[in-house]
XYZ file of C-alpha atoms in Angstrom:
472
model
C 70.924 158.070 140.890
C 71.146 154.884 138.548
C 73.076 151.884 139.993
C 76.297 152.435 137.251
C 76.909 156.119 138.485
C 77.424 155.169 142.362
C 80.442 155.490 143.606
C 82.688 151.949 144.755
C 82.096 153.036 148.453
C 78.200 153.721 148.314
C 77.776 150.499 146.381
C 79.566 148.155 148.708
C 77.393 149.668 151.025
C 74.477 148.808 149.367
C 75.644 145.453 148.595
C 76.247 144.712 152.004
C 72.906 146.033 152.887
C 71.424 143.703 149.953
C 69.678 146.621 148.788
C 70.591 145.283 145.238
C 72.751 142.394 143.935
C 75.812 142.321 142.089
C 74.018 141.115 139.037
C 71.726 143.831 139.268
C 74.810 146.334 139.501
C 76.531 144.543 136.479
C 73.830 144.646 134.370
C 73.196 148.262 134.895
C 76.806 148.967 133.625
C 76.176 146.830 130.782
C 73.080 148.238 129.599
C 75.161 151.472 130.003
C 78.158 149.781 127.650
C 75.487 149.095 125.220
C 73.711 152.683 125.190
C 77.262 154.468 124.702
C 78.997 152.240 122.297
C 79.465 155.543 120.400
C 82.048 156.709 122.765
C 84.313 153.424 121.847
C 85.774 152.955 125.245
C 85.941 148.946 125.058
C 88.109 146.769 122.531
C 86.825 143.434 124.146
C 83.872 143.413 126.339
C 83.108 140.028 128.365
C 79.392 139.933 129.321
C 79.337 136.283 130.154
C 82.350 136.375 132.414
C 81.067 139.751 134.138
C 77.876 137.910 135.041
C 79.338 135.204 135.977
C 81.766 137.027 138.313
C 78.492 138.919 139.645
C 76.540 135.773 140.417
C 79.599 134.204 142.395
C 79.749 137.431 144.282
C 76.266 137.223 145.162
C 76.466 133.875 146.155
C 79.094 134.461 148.542
C 77.600 137.536 150.148
C 74.541 135.065 150.607
C 76.422 132.624 152.788
C 78.539 135.719 154.364
C 81.681 134.570 152.783
C 82.534 138.163 151.011
C 86.270 137.633 149.607
C 87.681 141.180 149.270
C 87.307 144.853 149.124
C 85.999 145.045 145.745
C 83.555 141.944 146.006
C 80.937 142.575 143.463
C 82.051 145.869 141.688
C 82.085 145.763 138.134
C 85.058 147.002 136.660
C 87.002 147.905 133.294
C 90.752 146.968 132.708
C 92.833 149.131 130.392
C 94.138 147.024 127.619
C 97.731 146.965 128.593
C 97.502 144.440 131.507
C 97.293 140.736 130.497
C 94.303 138.839 131.488
C 94.368 135.221 131.024
C 92.091 133.933 128.342
C 90.928 137.558 127.075
C 92.306 139.327 124.435
C 95.136 141.734 125.300
C 96.214 144.116 122.487
C 97.640 147.372 123.980
C 95.598 149.182 121.331
C 97.962 147.714 118.830
C 97.075 145.729 115.678
C 100.490 144.078 116.098
C 98.892 142.092 119.364
C 95.389 141.638 117.904
C 94.508 138.081 118.596
C 96.933 137.909 121.520
C 95.069 135.797 124.189
C 97.479 135.537 127.712
C 97.874 132.150 129.242
C 98.531 134.184 132.529
C 97.049 137.108 134.485
C 98.936 140.437 135.428
C 99.616 140.846 138.783
C 97.295 143.888 139.134
C 94.386 142.398 137.643
C 94.832 139.055 139.572
C 94.605 141.223 142.789
C 91.721 142.323 141.909
C 90.093 139.227 140.970
C 91.374 137.733 144.542
C 89.281 140.915 146.047
C 85.955 139.860 143.995
C 85.800 142.456 141.323
C 83.701 141.615 138.332
C 85.486 141.867 134.865
C 83.599 144.140 132.181
C 86.262 143.729 129.796
C 88.860 145.238 128.346
C 89.153 149.315 127.366
C 91.126 151.162 124.608
C 94.217 153.092 125.365
C 96.754 154.897 122.699
C 98.611 152.191 121.150
C 101.258 150.608 123.753
C 99.947 153.856 125.873
C 102.013 156.264 123.551
C 99.734 159.437 123.333
C 97.769 162.062 125.093
C 94.267 162.040 123.708
C 93.705 158.458 122.873
C 93.464 158.832 119.154
C 96.445 156.202 118.537
C 94.912 153.149 119.192
C 94.210 150.434 116.406
C 90.820 150.452 117.444
C 89.384 153.769 116.716
C 89.549 156.889 119.001
C 87.543 157.325 122.258
C 85.264 160.060 122.580
C 84.981 162.154 125.890
C 81.644 161.964 127.511
C 81.543 165.581 128.336
C 80.181 167.945 125.986
C 81.314 171.603 125.148
C 78.643 174.065 126.152
C 78.821 175.989 122.734
C 79.140 173.107 120.309
C 77.887 170.066 121.644
C 78.380 168.251 118.266
C 81.970 168.600 118.681
C 83.937 165.111 119.664
C 86.361 166.018 122.404
C 89.321 163.948 123.155
C 89.540 161.916 126.766
C 93.294 162.225 127.177
C 95.325 159.700 126.988
C 96.654 157.053 127.433
C 94.229 155.545 129.606
C 91.485 157.437 127.722
C 89.249 154.141 127.493
C 89.183 153.845 131.295
C 88.540 157.645 132.206
C 85.618 157.966 129.703
C 84.344 154.702 130.827
C 84.012 155.728 134.541
C 83.462 159.287 133.922
C 80.237 157.676 131.163
C 79.192 155.597 134.200
C 80.080 152.183 132.123
C 81.961 150.806 134.992
C 82.373 152.201 138.825
C 86.220 152.238 138.599
C 88.977 151.096 135.992
C 93.101 150.427 135.801
C 95.291 152.543 134.165
C 99.071 153.191 133.640
C 100.753 156.266 133.886
C 104.321 156.645 132.014
C 104.159 160.606 132.098
C 100.813 161.654 133.339
C 98.514 158.795 131.511
C 96.389 158.325 134.597
C 96.061 162.218 135.811
C 95.509 163.693 132.568
C 92.961 161.827 131.464
C 91.049 161.867 134.841
C 91.311 165.739 134.645
C 90.005 166.049 131.263
C 86.898 163.692 132.225
C 86.150 164.973 135.763
C 87.166 162.183 137.717
C 89.877 161.048 140.066
C 92.952 159.300 139.181
C 96.167 158.249 141.150
C 99.543 156.998 140.129
C 101.151 155.979 143.065
C 105.012 155.729 143.757
C 107.188 153.632 141.485
C 107.224 150.217 142.870
C 104.086 150.383 144.497
C 101.668 148.155 142.313
C 103.565 145.224 140.318
C 104.114 145.893 136.524
C 104.468 142.154 135.970
C 102.272 141.370 133.083
C 101.247 144.908 132.342
C 102.398 145.318 128.590
C 105.699 147.622 128.851
C 106.389 151.159 127.413
C 109.015 152.600 129.423
C 109.963 150.260 132.169
C 111.423 153.010 134.830
C 108.815 154.997 134.462
C 105.274 152.893 133.836
C 103.204 152.457 137.109
C 99.542 150.930 137.364
C 97.061 152.944 138.910
C 93.250 153.711 139.219
C 90.230 155.764 138.336
C 87.158 156.062 140.234
C 84.558 158.844 141.116
C 86.074 159.660 144.431
C 89.045 160.027 146.408
C 87.459 157.061 149.161
C 87.377 154.918 146.165
C 90.778 155.629 144.777
C 92.382 155.023 148.080
C 90.062 151.625 148.451
C 90.823 150.547 144.844
C 94.733 151.312 145.041
C 95.364 149.611 148.119
C 93.718 146.501 146.652
C 95.911 146.510 143.757
C 99.271 147.602 145.481
C 101.596 145.479 147.160
C 105.281 143.688 146.784
C 105.532 141.122 144.057
C 108.420 138.773 143.829
C 107.996 138.686 139.906
C 108.772 142.195 139.723
C 112.404 143.268 140.605
C 111.190 146.957 140.940
C 108.325 145.991 143.184
C 109.052 147.468 146.593
C 108.607 145.144 149.543
C 106.870 147.741 151.382
C 103.399 147.270 153.413
C 100.696 148.757 151.993
C 98.957 151.209 154.396
C 94.959 151.183 154.710
C 94.251 154.549 152.806
C 90.721 154.252 152.788
C 90.770 154.404 156.654
C 92.473 157.723 156.511
C 89.957 159.650 155.196
C 88.026 160.784 158.288
C 85.682 163.358 156.268
C 86.511 166.243 158.501
C 88.549 168.201 155.875
C 89.801 170.611 158.022
C 91.397 168.621 160.656
C 92.953 166.661 158.081
C 94.362 169.564 156.390
C 94.981 172.202 159.118
C 98.729 172.791 159.577
C 99.836 170.971 156.590
C 102.410 173.008 154.266
C 101.147 172.770 150.720
C 103.813 174.094 147.888
C 103.302 175.814 145.040
C 106.402 175.838 142.481
C 107.046 179.091 140.595
C 108.435 177.135 137.902
C 104.945 175.596 136.800
C 103.798 179.213 136.120
C 104.578 178.755 132.628
C 103.930 181.004 129.622
C 100.691 180.349 127.959
C 99.052 179.166 130.680
C 95.259 179.413 130.268
C 93.467 182.259 132.262
C 90.583 179.171 133.274
C 93.492 176.939 134.325
C 95.227 179.893 136.478
C 91.644 180.687 137.987
C 91.313 177.122 139.122
C 94.642 176.765 140.378
C 94.441 179.985 142.391
C 90.766 178.668 143.450
C 92.720 175.542 144.739
C 95.146 177.577 146.785
C 92.129 179.738 148.489
C 90.515 176.286 149.539
C 93.521 174.852 151.226
C 94.083 178.059 152.709
C 90.437 178.379 154.150
C 90.786 174.754 155.667
C 93.990 176.123 157.736
C 96.917 174.712 155.321
C 99.922 176.748 154.784
C 100.936 177.715 151.344
C 104.588 177.765 150.781
C 106.423 179.046 147.880
C 108.753 176.424 146.572
C 111.338 175.878 143.366
C 111.774 172.920 141.084
C 114.445 174.638 139.277
C 114.985 171.950 136.513
C 111.479 171.382 135.797
C 112.029 173.088 132.252
C 114.000 169.938 131.494
C 111.216 167.378 132.462
C 109.536 167.225 129.099
C 112.628 167.103 126.856
C 114.170 164.462 128.990
C 110.995 162.447 129.256
C 110.769 162.402 125.592
C 114.619 161.153 125.282
C 114.291 158.761 127.983
C 110.685 157.058 127.313
C 111.316 156.500 123.569
C 114.742 155.002 124.643
C 113.100 152.505 126.777
C 110.258 152.078 124.212
C 112.766 150.889 121.054
C 114.203 148.209 123.255
C 111.064 147.039 125.010
C 109.057 146.713 121.407
C 111.747 145.206 119.855
C 110.377 141.883 121.003
C 107.368 142.298 118.471
C 109.043 140.626 115.474
C 106.410 138.181 114.419
C 107.934 135.233 115.650
C 106.655 134.494 119.002
C 103.113 135.801 119.284
C 100.748 138.306 117.794
C 100.379 139.481 114.410
C 102.820 138.478 111.812
C 102.916 139.969 107.706
C 101.642 137.099 105.539
C 103.741 135.349 102.953
C 107.375 136.870 103.679
C 110.090 136.360 101.342
C 112.579 136.071 103.889
C 113.484 136.571 107.561
C 114.102 140.266 107.108
C 111.081 140.996 104.987
C 108.849 139.369 107.764
C 110.387 141.673 110.084
C 110.478 144.815 108.287
C 106.654 144.194 107.436
C 105.490 142.733 110.373
C 106.422 145.783 112.226
C 105.979 148.102 109.345
C 102.266 147.249 108.984
C 101.694 146.323 112.688
C 102.674 149.645 114.704
C 100.936 152.340 114.206
C 102.526 156.094 113.244
C 103.083 157.276 116.729
C 104.783 154.267 117.676
C 107.016 153.920 115.023
C 108.080 157.672 115.359
C 108.896 157.113 119.140
C 111.069 153.705 118.181
C 112.827 155.436 115.838
C 113.730 158.551 118.165
C 114.443 156.078 120.789
C 116.821 154.088 118.390
C 118.492 157.300 117.255
C 119.133 158.569 120.911
C 120.676 154.922 122.076
C 122.846 154.776 118.827
C 126.492 155.095 119.476
C 127.088 158.310 117.994
C 124.553 160.331 120.279
C 123.969 158.235 123.477
C 126.393 160.179 125.210
C 124.997 163.479 124.106
C 121.522 162.695 124.247
C 120.736 159.576 126.609
C 123.400 160.084 129.298
C 122.408 163.653 129.575
C 118.861 162.903 129.909
C 119.544 160.486 132.645
C 121.726 163.111 134.494
C 118.822 165.578 134.295
C 116.714 162.874 135.524
C 118.703 162.792 138.603
C 118.752 166.564 139.470
C 114.779 166.561 138.952
C 114.651 163.799 141.470
C 116.863 165.987 144.011
C 114.575 168.744 143.313
C 111.494 167.073 144.727
C 113.543 165.760 147.457
C 114.443 169.252 148.594
C 110.950 170.502 148.077
C 109.539 168.218 150.119
C 111.678 169.174 153.031
C 109.559 172.417 152.894
C 106.287 171.006 152.284
C 104.170 168.128 152.869
C 102.358 168.342 149.418
C 102.848 170.238 146.243
C 99.517 171.596 144.529
C 99.525 172.538 140.424
C 97.068 172.306 137.719
C 97.153 168.975 136.288
C 96.637 170.183 132.399
C 97.336 173.270 130.505
C 93.914 173.109 129.508
C 90.504 171.521 129.415
C 89.481 168.674 126.739
C 90.318 169.562 123.107
C 88.746 168.045 119.754
C 91.134 165.856 117.797
C 91.728 168.196 114.950
C 93.021 170.861 117.258
C 96.151 169.259 118.193
C 96.630 166.155 116.325
C 98.868 168.012 113.359
C 101.236 169.334 115.922
C 103.006 166.692 118.066
C 104.838 169.056 120.026
C 101.411 171.040 120.849
C 100.146 167.338 121.991
C 103.263 166.452 124.027
C 102.940 169.558 125.943
C 99.700 168.314 127.480
C 102.098 166.309 129.686
C 103.957 169.391 130.848
C 102.284 169.269 134.416
C 102.752 165.674 134.882
C 105.910 164.025 133.691
C 108.181 165.264 136.357
C 106.399 163.333 139.112
C 107.552 159.597 136.325
C 110.902 161.127 136.440
C 110.934 161.437 139.698
C 109.044 158.040 140.942
C 106.743 160.221 143.218
C 102.981 159.606 143.624
C 100.515 162.212 141.985
C 96.529 162.282 141.860
C 94.111 164.448 139.645
C 91.092 165.641 141.332
C 87.848 167.583 139.485
C 88.117 171.198 140.520
C 85.779 173.057 138.553
C 84.488 173.673 135.007
C 85.320 176.146 132.301
C 82.999 178.732 130.766
C 82.226 176.196 128.082
C 81.138 173.471 130.829
C 84.018 171.334 130.694
C 85.910 169.760 133.806
C 89.640 171.007 134.795
C 91.698 169.102 137.582
C 94.300 169.824 139.915
C 97.174 167.747 140.563
C 98.051 166.789 143.977
C 101.983 165.362 144.217
C 103.336 163.552 147.455
C 107.141 162.583 148.684
C 107.945 159.184 147.798
C 105.940 156.313 149.442
C 103.460 159.150 150.828
C 100.421 158.582 149.042
């Protein structure tokens, strides 16, 4: 196996044994980045920074002073995390050329742990999308090919599609993502890798460009569960700069993975929610779900039927709450303080209108309009307040469900990766891509997507595992 396709865990083992250097590992990733520019994963690459990071890591290892759990590992950063001295765009023209003077808490923790910065990867504009086709910097392409039509360009999922595609294609060993309604778990499933969204508050949101503040949560992509555990424990922890950051110790999840699957799973109660057996679920998805249940039974788990009665309201509630928060968060992009400003404005109003009208893409403008509408005086009670009440009911559903089971197993997505043309003309069809994932964000619980198998067309499908609060 080429170096750039190693797991983080294996690469760290090899670096410790000096089987290769961080510079060599980084260079292999950079070669892969050059060879797969057609995937359009990176918005900004940082080749000099990467090699300098790698050299510094090799020097530390040579003197026995390795500084952290990711020392020497080449990583990609979703272009939603502010990085000091490196352009941060959130996939939008309105932030093109914006270079932060500060570092997000998540990325700072990575650099403190010795990670190597390969650059910033693409995302749907302001994380609004399920296919990575709304970025101002072009569509990201899924590295997986349709067996019967290899020329078809498939989406990698979104909004963290650049992150998932980069990991799946071997351009990096791991990548950060954010998950507002499934934006880590859904792309992980469509690209055949692992992705974790921790409990809301586990990882700091400070320095991360906001979409919907009460739903956004940073998380990770990697090629194995062990890698995700190690990566996640690196970026999590209390941050005084984030008022929603939980002041809780971070478990060493990587040490909890014993390798003895039956020992770990035997006796666990796994919940199967009846409401997730939706009309229109594809036979291949149902087959994988059934297979996942069978695997768990074989390892000694007890399967429990559970009910999440307000599941049917999760998606509509989400598409009221998220746009409402987005309309408020994105009000700051006015052309005055940073980012894009429309040239030669006639007056202040003209500057605002043209800056936001040309700086934002169509999807972002649509969600701002929806959010502004549901927050308006005449509709606030009818829409926003009702959605908040539904949010509490959905939260209660999960609290009650976890009194009956230890974890919940569901599909991660309705189906496998699709082409842009299949769904881009129907927004509702695209929004349904998140039907299995949004509930976890509304309730604030942790969720993970793991590869579970392939369709008849050779495309990956994932299963989603949900846990109770703080039970990653």
